[in-house]
PDB file of C-alpha atoms in Angstrom:
ATOM      1  CA  LEU A 406      92.932 111.673  80.946  1.00 50.00           C
ATOM      2  CA  ALA A 407      96.130 110.034  82.092  1.00 57.00           C
ATOM      3  CA  LYS A 408      97.060 107.057  79.956  1.00 81.00           C
ATOM      4  CA  THR A 409      99.448 104.269  80.694  1.00 89.00           C
ATOM      5  CA  THR A 410     102.177 102.404  78.842  1.00 92.00           C
ATOM      6  CA  GLN A 411     103.203  98.892  79.747  1.00 94.00           C
ATOM      7  CA  PRO A 412     104.925  95.987  77.962  1.00 96.00           C
ATOM      8  CA  ILE A 413     102.709  93.958  75.687  1.00 95.00           C
ATOM      9  CA  SER A 414     103.950  90.623  77.002  1.00 97.00           C
ATOM     10  CA  MET A 415     106.278  89.009  79.518  1.00 97.00           C
ATOM     11  CA  ASP A 416     107.393  85.466  80.188  1.00 98.00           C
ATOM     12  CA  SER A 417     108.499  83.902  83.424  1.00 97.00           C
ATOM     13  CA  TYR A 418     108.990  80.534  85.074  1.00 97.00           C
ATOM     14  CA  GLU A 419     107.284  79.123  88.092  1.00 97.00           C
ATOM     15  CA  GLY A 420     108.752  80.277  91.374  1.00 97.00           C
ATOM     16  CA  GLN A 421     110.296  83.451  89.999  1.00 97.00           C
ATOM     17  CA  GLU A 422     109.465  87.005  90.975  1.00 97.00           C
ATOM     18  CA  VAL A 423     107.865  89.020  88.208  1.00 98.00           C
ATOM     19  CA  ASN A 424     108.009  92.800  87.971  1.00 98.00           C
ATOM     20  CA  ILE A 425     105.787  94.626  85.490  1.00 97.00           C
ATOM     21  CA  THR A 426     106.486  98.313  85.053  1.00 96.00           C
ATOM     22  CA  CYS A 427     103.971 100.866  83.862  1.00 95.00           C
ATOM     23  CA  SER A 428     104.583 104.469  82.874  1.00 94.00           C
ATOM     24  CA  HIS A 429     102.009 107.191  83.414  1.00 91.00           C
ATOM     25  CA  ASN A 430     103.748 110.482  82.743  1.00 91.00           C
ATOM     26  CA  ASN A 431     100.583 112.575  82.817  1.00 87.00           C
ATOM     27  CA  ILE A 432      99.222 111.299  86.113  1.00 88.00           C
ATOM     28  CA  ALA A 433      97.151 113.897  87.938  1.00 84.00           C
ATOM     29  CA  THR A 434      97.628 114.889  91.551  1.00 86.00           C
ATOM     30  CA  ASN A 435      94.464 113.152  92.684  1.00 82.00           C
ATOM     31  CA  ASP A 436      94.920 109.995  90.619  1.00 85.00           C
ATOM     32  CA  TYR A 437      95.475 106.623  92.204  1.00 89.00           C
ATOM     33  CA  ILE A 438      97.447 103.810  90.577  1.00 91.00           C
ATOM     34  CA  THR A 439      95.750 100.473  90.280  1.00 93.00           C
ATOM     35  CA  TRP A 440      96.424  97.061  88.816  1.00 95.00           C
ATOM     36  CA  TYR A 441      93.885  94.549  87.603  1.00 96.00           C
ATOM     37  CA  GLN A 442      94.239  90.941  86.497  1.00 97.00           C
ATOM     38  CA  GLN A 443      92.154  89.248  83.822  1.00 97.00           C
ATOM     39  CA  PHE A 444      91.898  85.564  83.003  1.00 96.00           C
ATOM     40  CA  PRO A 445      90.383  84.359  79.713  1.00 91.00           C
ATOM     41  CA  SER A 446      86.588  84.445  79.670  1.00 89.00           C
ATOM     42  CA  GLN A 447      86.438  86.391  82.929  1.00 94.00           C
ATOM     43  CA  GLY A 448      86.071  90.013  83.893  1.00 95.00           C
ATOM     44  CA  PRO A 449      89.068  91.932  85.257  1.00 95.00           C
ATOM     45  CA  ARG A 450      89.799  91.519  88.942  1.00 96.00           C
ATOM     46  CA  PHE A 451      91.261  94.204  91.197  1.00 94.00           C
ATOM     47  CA  ILE A 452      94.703  93.335  92.560  1.00 95.00           C
ATOM     48  CA  ILE A 453      96.188  96.357  94.295  1.00 95.00           C
ATOM     49  CA  GLN A 454      96.001 100.126  94.507  1.00 93.00           C
ATOM     50  CA  GLY A 455      98.377 102.821  95.730  1.00 93.00           C
ATOM     51  CA  TYR A 456      99.039 106.531  95.742  1.00 93.00           C
ATOM     52  CA  LYS A 457     102.731 106.755  96.564  1.00 91.00           C
ATOM     53  CA  THR A 458     105.610 104.738  98.039  1.00 88.00           C
ATOM     54  CA  LYS A 459     104.967 101.031  98.493  1.00 95.00           C
ATOM     55  CA  VAL A 460     101.841  99.006  99.059  1.00 95.00           C
ATOM     56  CA  THR A 461     101.760  95.294  99.802  1.00 95.00           C
ATOM     57  CA  ASN A 462      98.900  92.841 100.129  1.00 94.00           C
ATOM     58  CA  GLU A 463      98.582  89.078 100.140  1.00 93.00           C
ATOM     59  CA  VAL A 464      98.816  88.915  96.360  1.00 92.00           C
ATOM     60  CA  ALA A 465     101.335  91.521  95.210  1.00 96.00           C
ATOM     61  CA  SER A 466     103.404  94.590  95.954  1.00 97.00           C
ATOM     62  CA  LEU A 467     103.161  97.938  94.233  1.00 97.00           C
ATOM     63  CA  PHE A 468     106.155 100.243  94.085  1.00 97.00           C
ATOM     64  CA  ILE A 469     105.624 103.906  93.245  1.00 97.00           C
ATOM     65  CA  PRO A 470     108.532 106.359  92.995  1.00 96.00           C
ATOM     66  CA  ALA A 471     108.311 109.869  94.381  1.00 95.00           C
ATOM     67  CA  ASP A 472     107.459 111.475  91.038  1.00 95.00           C
ATOM     68  CA  ARG A 473     104.616 108.945  90.494  1.00 95.00           C
ATOM     69  CA  LYS A 474     105.270 108.866  86.757  1.00 94.00           C
ATOM     70  CA  SER A 475     105.691 105.112  86.824  1.00 95.00           C
ATOM     71  CA  SER A 476     104.821 102.135  88.965  1.00 96.00           C
ATOM     72  CA  THR A 477     105.917  98.517  89.274  1.00 97.00           C
ATOM     73  CA  LEU A 478     103.716  95.575  90.095  1.00 98.00           C
ATOM     74  CA  SER A 479     105.682  92.810  91.778  1.00 98.00           C
ATOM     75  CA  LEU A 480     104.358  89.256  91.900  1.00 97.00           C
ATOM     76  CA  PRO A 481     106.407  87.045  94.226  1.00 94.00           C
ATOM     77  CA  ARG A 482     107.023  83.433  93.278  1.00 93.00           C
ATOM     78  CA  VAL A 483     104.592  83.157  90.385  1.00 97.00           C
ATOM     79  CA  SER A 484     102.782  79.948  89.529  1.00 97.00           C
ATOM     80  CA  LEU A 485     101.128  78.701  86.354  1.00 97.00           C
ATOM     81  CA  SER A 486      97.831  80.103  87.577  1.00 96.00           C
ATOM     82  CA  ASP A 487      99.252  83.625  87.446  1.00 97.00           C
ATOM     83  CA  THR A 488      99.209  83.481  83.657  1.00 97.00           C
ATOM     84  CA  ALA A 489      96.859  86.327  82.776  1.00 98.00           C
ATOM     85  CA  VAL A 490      96.661  89.844  81.383  1.00 97.00           C
ATOM     86  CA  TYR A 491      97.659  92.557  83.860  1.00 98.00           C
ATOM     87  CA  TYR A 492      96.333  96.084  83.454  1.00 95.00           C
ATOM     88  CA  CYS A 493      97.765  99.248  84.935  1.00 94.00           C
ATOM     89  CA  LEU A 494      95.282 102.088  85.458  1.00 90.00           C
ATOM     90  CA  VAL A 495      95.429 105.578  86.884  1.00 87.00           C
ATOM     91  CA  GLY A 496      92.428 107.587  87.972  1.00 82.00           C
ATOM     92  CA  ASP A 497      89.808 108.035  90.634  1.00 77.00           C
ATOM     93  CA  ILE A 498      86.239 106.861  90.306  1.00 73.00           C
ATOM     94  CA  ARG A 499      84.995 109.649  92.502  1.00 69.00           C
ATOM     95  CA  ARG A 500      84.770 112.482  89.976  1.00 61.00           C
ATOM     96  CA  ARG A 501      81.838 114.727  89.320  1.00 52.00           C
ATOM     97  CA  ARG A 502      79.554 115.374  86.368  1.00 50.00           C
ATOM     98  CA  GLY A 503      81.241 117.296  83.604  1.00 49.00           C
ATOM     99  CA  SER A 504      84.624 115.717  84.243  1.00 50.00           C
ATOM    100  CA  THR A 505      85.854 112.832  82.176  1.00 48.00           C
ATOM    101  CA  LEU A 506      88.445 112.031  84.787  1.00 46.00           C
ATOM    102  CA  GLY A 507      86.095 109.743  86.674  1.00 55.00           C
ATOM    103  CA  ARG A 508      86.589 106.930  84.257  1.00 68.00           C
ATOM    104  CA  LEU A 509      88.604 103.793  84.776  1.00 75.00           C
ATOM    105  CA  TYR A 510      90.649 103.596  81.603  1.00 76.00           C
ATOM    106  CA  PHE A 511      92.096 100.196  80.676  1.00 82.00           C
ATOM    107  CA  GLY A 512      95.024 100.117  78.263  1.00 81.00           C
ATOM    108  CA  ARG A 513      96.012  96.977  76.338  1.00 86.00           C
ATOM    109  CA  GLY A 514      97.604  95.341  79.355  1.00 93.00           C
ATOM    110  CA  THR A 515     100.555  92.975  79.703  1.00 97.00           C
ATOM    111  CA  GLN A 516     100.121  89.313  78.863  1.00 97.00           C
ATOM    112  CA  LEU A 517     102.110  87.407  81.475  1.00 98.00           C
ATOM    113  CA  THR A 518     102.843  83.790  80.638  1.00 98.00           C
ATOM    114  CA  VAL A 519     104.282  81.569  83.342  1.00 98.00           C
ATOM    115  CA  TRP A 520     106.037  78.423  82.180  1.00 97.00           C
ATOM    116  CA  PRO A 521     106.679  75.265  84.190  1.00 96.00           C
TER     117      PRO A 521
ATOM    118  CA  ASP B1017      76.662  88.937  97.984  1.00 64.00           C
ATOM    119  CA  ALA B1018      76.722  87.058  94.688  1.00 80.00           C
ATOM    120  CA  GLY B1019      78.755  89.722  92.987  1.00 95.00           C
ATOM    121  CA  VAL B1020      77.834  91.558  89.803  1.00 97.00           C
ATOM    122  CA  ILE B1021      75.342  89.499  87.844  1.00 97.00           C
ATOM    123  CA  GLN B1022      74.999  89.822  84.107  1.00 98.00           C
ATOM    124  CA  SER B1023      72.508  88.196  81.808  1.00 97.00           C
ATOM    125  CA  PRO B1024      72.465  86.553  79.430  1.00 97.00           C
ATOM    126  CA  ARG B1025      75.940  84.999  79.448  1.00 97.00           C
ATOM    127  CA  HIS B1026      75.776  84.380  75.716  1.00 97.00           C
ATOM    128  CA  GLU B1027      73.631  85.986  73.055  1.00 97.00           C
ATOM    129  CA  VAL B1028      73.501  85.222  69.363  1.00 98.00           C
ATOM    130  CA  THR B1029      71.315  87.440  67.258  1.00 97.00           C
ATOM    131  CA  GLU B1030      70.789  88.416  63.672  1.00 97.00           C
ATOM    132  CA  MET B1031      71.854  91.728  62.267  1.00 97.00           C
ATOM    133  CA  GLY B1032      69.156  94.332  62.677  1.00 97.00           C
ATOM    134  CA  GLN B1033      67.630  92.824  65.794  1.00 97.00           C
ATOM    135  CA  GLU B1034      67.418  94.589  69.132  1.00 97.00           C
ATOM    136  CA  VAL B1035      69.662  93.280  71.883  1.00 98.00           C
ATOM    137  CA  THR B1036      69.287  94.023  75.579  1.00 98.00           C
ATOM    138  CA  LEU B1037      72.004  93.201  78.079  1.00 98.00           C
ATOM    139  CA  ARG B1038      71.238  93.252  81.782  1.00 98.00           C
ATOM    140  CA  CYS B1039      73.249  93.910  84.893  1.00 98.00           C
ATOM    141  CA  LYS B1040      72.606  93.698  88.615  1.00 98.00           C
ATOM    142  CA  PRO B1041      75.328  95.505  90.551  1.00 97.00           C
ATOM    143  CA  ILE B1042      76.510  94.659  94.029  1.00 96.00           C
ATOM    144  CA  SER B1043      74.132  96.039  96.614  1.00 95.00           C
ATOM    145  CA  GLY B1044      75.280  99.333  98.066  1.00 93.00           C
ATOM    146  CA  HIS B1045      77.604 100.226  95.202  1.00 93.00           C
ATOM    147  CA  ASP B1046      77.104 103.756  93.909  1.00 90.00           C
ATOM    148  CA  TYR B1047      78.929 103.407  90.599  1.00 91.00           C
ATOM    149  CA  LEU B1048      78.124 101.227  87.618  1.00 94.00           C
ATOM    150  CA  PHE B1049      80.218 100.832  84.478  1.00 93.00           C
ATOM    151  CA  TRP B1050      79.584  99.221  81.099  1.00 96.00           C
ATOM    152  CA  TYR B1051      82.638  98.048  79.138  1.00 95.00           C
ATOM    153  CA  ARG B1052      83.071  96.338  75.788  1.00 96.00           C
ATOM    154  CA  GLN B1053      86.024  94.074  75.035  1.00 95.00           C
ATOM    155  CA  THR B1054      87.294  92.953  71.643  1.00 94.00           C
ATOM    156  CA  MET B1055      90.618  91.658  70.448  1.00 90.00           C
ATOM    157  CA  MET B1056      91.095  94.680  68.235  1.00 90.00           C
ATOM    158  CA  ARG B1057      90.214  97.447  70.680  1.00 88.00           C
ATOM    159  CA  GLY B1058      90.722  95.888  74.099  1.00 89.00           C
ATOM    160  CA  LEU B1059      88.546  97.043  77.003  1.00 91.00           C
ATOM    161  CA  GLU B1060      86.565 100.163  76.168  1.00 90.00           C
ATOM    162  CA  LEU B1061      84.504 102.096  78.677  1.00 90.00           C
ATOM    163  CA  LEU B1062      81.092 102.771  77.158  1.00 94.00           C
ATOM    164  CA  ILE B1063      79.283 104.597  79.948  1.00 93.00           C
ATOM    165  CA  TYR B1064      79.224 104.911  83.696  1.00 90.00           C
ATOM    166  CA  PHE B1065      76.614 105.889  86.247  1.00 92.00           C
ATOM    167  CA  ASN B1066      76.831 107.398  89.707  1.00 89.00           C
ATOM    168  CA  ASN B1067      73.757 107.039  91.900  1.00 91.00           C
ATOM    169  CA  ASN B1068      71.774 105.910  88.849  1.00 94.00           C
ATOM    170  CA  VAL B1069      72.676 109.050  86.882  1.00 93.00           C
ATOM    171  CA  PRO B1070      74.789 108.761  83.705  1.00 92.00           C
ATOM    172  CA  ILE B1071      77.991 110.680  84.279  1.00 87.00           C
ATOM    173  CA  ASP B1072      79.974 110.027  81.132  1.00 85.00           C
ATOM    174  CA  ASP B1073      78.601 108.378  77.999  1.00 89.00           C
ATOM    175  CA  SER B1074      81.263 109.612  75.628  1.00 86.00           C
ATOM    176  CA  GLY B1075      82.383 106.049  75.003  1.00 88.00           C
ATOM    177  CA  MET B1076      79.043 104.960  73.575  1.00 92.00           C
ATOM    178  CA  PRO B1077      79.860 104.227  69.927  1.00 86.00           C
ATOM    179  CA  GLU B1078      76.767 105.699  68.304  1.00 85.00           C
ATOM    180  CA  ASP B1079      73.079 106.301  68.682  1.00 91.00           C
ATOM    181  CA  ARG B1080      72.321 102.635  68.278  1.00 95.00           C
ATOM    182  CA  PHE B1081      73.600 102.130  71.817  1.00 97.00           C
ATOM    183  CA  SER B1082      71.666 103.250  74.869  1.00 97.00           C
ATOM    184  CA  ALA B1083      71.989 102.507  78.572  1.00 97.00           C
ATOM    185  CA  LYS B1084      69.638 103.012  81.465  1.00 97.00           C
ATOM    186  CA  MET B1085      69.738 102.585  85.192  1.00 97.00           C
ATOM    187  CA  PRO B1086      66.152 102.861  86.460  1.00 96.00           C
ATOM    188  CA  ASN B1087      67.148 101.983  90.015  1.00 95.00           C
ATOM    189  CA  ALA B1088      70.171 101.130  92.123  1.00 94.00           C
ATOM    190  CA  SER B1089      69.883  97.419  91.491  1.00 95.00           C
ATOM    191  CA  PHE B1090      69.450  97.199  87.752  1.00 96.00           C
ATOM    192  CA  SER B1091      70.924  98.504  84.517  1.00 98.00           C
ATOM    193  CA  THR B1092      70.461  97.701  80.845  1.00 98.00           C
ATOM    194  CA  LEU B1093      72.528  98.238  77.742  1.00 98.00           C
ATOM    195  CA  LYS B1094      70.523  98.165  74.551  1.00 98.00           C
ATOM    196  CA  ILE B1095      71.693  97.945  70.964  1.00 97.00           C
ATOM    197  CA  GLN B1096      69.124  98.701  68.294  1.00 97.00           C
ATOM    198  CA  PRO B1097      69.633  97.764  65.525  1.00 96.00           C
ATOM    199  CA  SER B1098      72.546  95.420  66.107  1.00 96.00           C
ATOM    200  CA  GLU B1099      75.360  94.995  63.594  1.00 96.00           C
ATOM    201  CA  PRO B1100      78.077  92.339  63.200  1.00 97.00           C
ATOM    202  CA  ARG B1101      80.725  94.814  64.378  1.00 95.00           C
ATOM    203  CA  ASP B1102      78.957  94.957  67.743  1.00 97.00           C
ATOM    204  CA  SER B1103      80.084  91.406  68.422  1.00 97.00           C
ATOM    205  CA  ALA B1104      82.143  91.524  71.616  1.00 97.00           C
ATOM    206  CA  VAL B1105      82.119  90.650  75.286  1.00 98.00           C
ATOM    207  CA  TYR B1106      80.228  93.242  77.291  1.00 98.00           C
ATOM    208  CA  PHE B1107      81.138  93.659  80.936  1.00 97.00           C
ATOM    209  CA  CYS B1108      79.282  95.401  83.684  1.00 97.00           C
ATOM    210  CA  ALA B1109      81.148  96.523  86.805  1.00 95.00           C
ATOM    211  CA  SER B1110      80.159  98.227  90.020  1.00 94.00           C
ATOM    212  CA  SER B1111      82.099 100.072  92.684  1.00 91.00           C
ATOM    213  CA  PRO B1112      81.421 101.567  96.099  1.00 88.00           C
ATOM    214  CA  GLY B1113      83.587 104.515  95.091  1.00 76.00           C
ATOM    215  CA  GLN B1114      85.275 104.961  98.441  1.00 72.00           C
ATOM    216  CA  THR B1115      88.103 102.685  97.355  1.00 72.00           C
ATOM    217  CA  ARG B1116      88.876 105.096  94.527  1.00 76.00           C
ATOM    218  CA  THR B1117      89.648 102.636  91.758  1.00 83.00           C
ATOM    219  CA  GLU B1118      88.371  99.249  92.871  1.00 88.00           C
ATOM    220  CA  ALA B1119      85.562  97.933  90.712  1.00 90.00           C
ATOM    221  CA  PHE B1120      83.973  94.505  90.665  1.00 93.00           C
ATOM    222  CA  PHE B1121      83.266  93.005  87.280  1.00 95.00           C
ATOM    223  CA  GLY B1122      80.601  90.581  86.202  1.00 96.00           C
ATOM    224  CA  GLN B1123      81.279  87.503  84.110  1.00 96.00           C
ATOM    225  CA  GLY B1124      80.337  89.316  80.938  1.00 97.00           C
ATOM    226  CA  THR B1125      77.915  88.740  78.096  1.00 98.00           C
ATOM    227  CA  ARG B1126      79.376  87.362  74.901  1.00 98.00           C
ATOM    228  CA  LEU B1127      77.398  88.890  72.045  1.00 98.00           C
ATOM    229  CA  THR B1128      77.564  87.515  68.534  1.00 98.00           C
ATOM    230  CA  VAL B1129      75.704  89.316  65.770  1.00 98.00           C
ATOM    231  CA  VAL B1130      75.448  87.330  62.559  1.00 97.00           C
TER     232      VAL B1130
END
């Protein structure tokens, strides 16, 4: 089961771009890379998913190098409300019985604190 | 759709009592996950179902924990007997699967065992 490593915490100021990098050296060929966001007292919320190269949506961008052993979540112009824990995951829900690779494994995440 | 619905939101019980947590997934989702979150251990996957069938329960801590999914719209996680170390926030999540890794989480049940 591919695990991930990401910084425990990061600080930023309002209006800045924040980049959180995650390493996943043992990523499998069929694994996707996903980022979730969690606010206190709430369940995690899906932000973005990618397989390779770059993916962008209305919330964030995800950069994935060719070897896929790492990924970077980019949050443009953060605000105070972006203060949360950000989780990097690799995997694919669609696995079959007998395989443990169908899990969604959450590491400890990165606590992002945005200051005024 | 109202999203994933969990009940109760808060539960306080005495050690040794049976606790049942409930989850209603989003209609049409084929996958259902139960997670437990604590400060010490973070988010742990306990068990997940695909089409109401348990696929992987290797995260269930011990025999005191059991989970069922009698139909596509309902799942329970039961702890019997409960212990103080079971105190945590329990999350249920569901996913359509086609999006590979996108799951929708409920608001969680905060369990306190005294």
